[in-house]
Amino acid sequence: MIFEQDIGERLTVDLIRMTSRSEEERYVGSMLLEPRSLFIMTDHTYTTMLHGIAERETDLVEPGKVFNCTEELANKRLERDTRISITVRNVEKVSKLGVLDLLKK
């Protein structure tokens, strides 16, 4: 499970399938995150997709690509500014070593 709290400007988060296909085929769509919004990935989405924020100066809010596109924002370009996000991940234990053991390596 991933919780992402976004602070600052609105922006889009891209969802991408975890496969070896071309980047265009892997792209599923985007979510528009508003300031002070909370984005949660669980279950099927968490186990089969990656999420990321592309490096760009503006976001185009395209109907059909941005899942939560509103009529007000459809086909508008949103300028990006400084943003801060806090991400919390619930990761299964994958090592028998403790954190201190891993830091010693």
Short mmCIF file of C-alpha atoms in Angstrom, two decimals:
data_model
loop_
_atom_site.label_atom_id
_atom_site.label_comp_id
_atom_site.label_asym_id
_atom_site.label_seq_id
_atom_site.Cartn_x
_atom_site.Cartn_y
_atom_site.Cartn_z
CA MET A 1 0.00 0.00 0.00
CA ILE A 2 1.25 3.49 -0.82
CA PHE A 3 -0.07 6.72 0.70
CA GLU A 4 1.09 9.95 -0.92
CA GLN A 5 0.19 13.29 0.61
CA ASP A 6 0.77 16.15 -1.82
CA ILE A 7 1.52 19.64 -0.56
CA GLY A 8 1.89 22.54 -2.96
CA GLU A 9 0.86 22.80 -6.60
CA ARG A 10 -1.46 20.49 -8.53
CA LEU A 11 0.19 18.00 -10.86
CA THR A 12 -0.43 14.68 -12.57
CA VAL A 13 0.83 11.30 -11.43
CA ASP A 14 1.25 8.76 -14.22
CA LEU A 15 0.27 5.10 -13.77
CA ILE A 16 2.35 2.60 -15.73
CA ARG A 17 2.00 -1.18 -16.13
CA MET A 18 4.93 -3.26 -14.86
CA THR A 19 5.71 -5.11 -18.10
CA SER A 20 8.42 -5.15 -20.74
CA ARG A 21 6.23 -3.47 -23.38
CA SER A 22 7.10 -0.12 -24.94
CA GLU A 23 6.57 2.95 -22.78
CA GLU A 24 3.54 3.97 -24.85
CA GLU A 25 1.86 0.57 -24.32
CA ARG A 26 2.68 0.58 -20.60
CA TYR A 27 1.02 3.95 -19.91
CA VAL A 28 -2.40 3.44 -18.28
CA GLY A 29 -3.41 7.00 -17.48
CA SER A 30 -2.87 9.80 -15.00
CA MET A 31 -4.43 11.17 -11.82
CA LEU A 32 -4.60 14.89 -11.14
CA LEU A 33 -3.46 15.58 -7.59
CA GLU A 34 -4.80 18.77 -6.09
CA PRO A 35 -2.93 20.63 -3.32
CA ARG A 36 -3.35 18.90 0.05
CA SER A 37 -4.72 15.78 -1.66
CA LEU A 38 -4.12 12.18 -0.63
CA PHE A 39 -3.38 9.51 -3.25
CA ILE A 40 -3.63 5.85 -2.15
CA MET A 41 -2.60 2.80 -4.21
CA THR A 42 -3.76 -0.62 -2.98
CA ASP A 43 -4.60 -4.13 -4.14
CA HIS A 44 -4.38 -4.74 -7.92
CA THR A 45 -3.05 -1.26 -8.70
CA TYR A 46 -0.30 -1.55 -6.07
CA THR A 47 0.88 -4.97 -7.27
CA THR A 48 0.68 -4.46 -11.05
CA MET A 49 1.51 -0.79 -11.66
CA LEU A 50 4.18 1.79 -11.02
CA HIS A 51 3.45 5.43 -10.40
CA GLY A 52 5.61 8.41 -11.17
CA ILE A 53 5.74 12.11 -11.76
CA ALA A 54 7.26 13.01 -15.12
CA GLU A 55 9.76 15.83 -15.23
CA ARG A 56 8.02 18.64 -17.08
CA GLU A 57 7.07 22.29 -16.55
CA THR A 58 3.35 21.92 -17.34
CA ASP A 59 0.68 19.23 -17.19
CA LEU A 60 -1.95 18.91 -19.92
CA VAL A 61 -5.25 17.75 -18.41
CA GLU A 62 -6.58 15.56 -21.23
CA PRO A 63 -9.99 13.88 -21.02
CA GLY A 64 -9.52 10.15 -21.50
CA LYS A 65 -5.97 10.25 -20.13
CA VAL A 66 -6.52 11.97 -16.77
CA PHE A 67 -8.98 9.77 -14.88
CA ASN A 68 -10.36 12.54 -12.69
CA CYS A 69 -10.43 15.26 -15.38
CA THR A 70 -13.14 17.82 -14.71
CA GLU A 71 -15.00 19.85 -17.32
CA GLU A 72 -13.45 23.00 -15.84
CA LEU A 73 -9.87 21.72 -16.36
CA ALA A 74 -10.34 19.73 -19.58
CA ASN A 75 -7.59 20.46 -22.13
CA LYS A 76 -5.95 23.08 -19.90
CA ARG A 77 -2.23 23.32 -19.25
CA LEU A 78 -1.33 23.64 -15.59
CA GLU A 79 1.98 25.31 -14.76
CA ARG A 80 4.04 23.42 -12.24
CA ASP A 81 5.70 25.07 -9.28
CA THR A 82 7.38 23.83 -6.15
CA ARG A 83 5.73 20.80 -4.62
CA ILE A 84 6.38 18.70 -1.58
CA SER A 85 5.05 15.19 -1.23
CA ILE A 86 5.22 12.75 1.64
CA THR A 87 5.14 9.09 0.62
CA VAL A 88 4.56 6.17 2.98
CA ARG A 89 4.94 2.61 1.73
CA ASN A 90 3.93 -0.60 3.44
CA VAL A 91 6.62 -3.02 2.24
CA GLU A 92 6.65 -6.72 3.05
CA LYS A 93 9.65 -7.97 4.97
CA VAL A 94 12.10 -9.24 2.35
CA SER A 95 15.23 -9.74 4.45
CA LYS A 96 15.98 -11.52 7.70
CA LEU A 97 18.62 -8.90 8.41
CA GLY A 98 17.69 -5.96 10.56
CA VAL A 99 18.10 -2.34 9.51
CA LEU A 100 21.37 -2.02 11.43
CA ASP A 101 22.75 -5.14 9.71
CA LEU A 102 21.95 -3.65 6.32
CA LEU A 103 23.62 -0.33 7.20
CA LYS A 104 26.85 -2.11 8.17
CA LYS A 105 27.23 -3.57 4.66
#
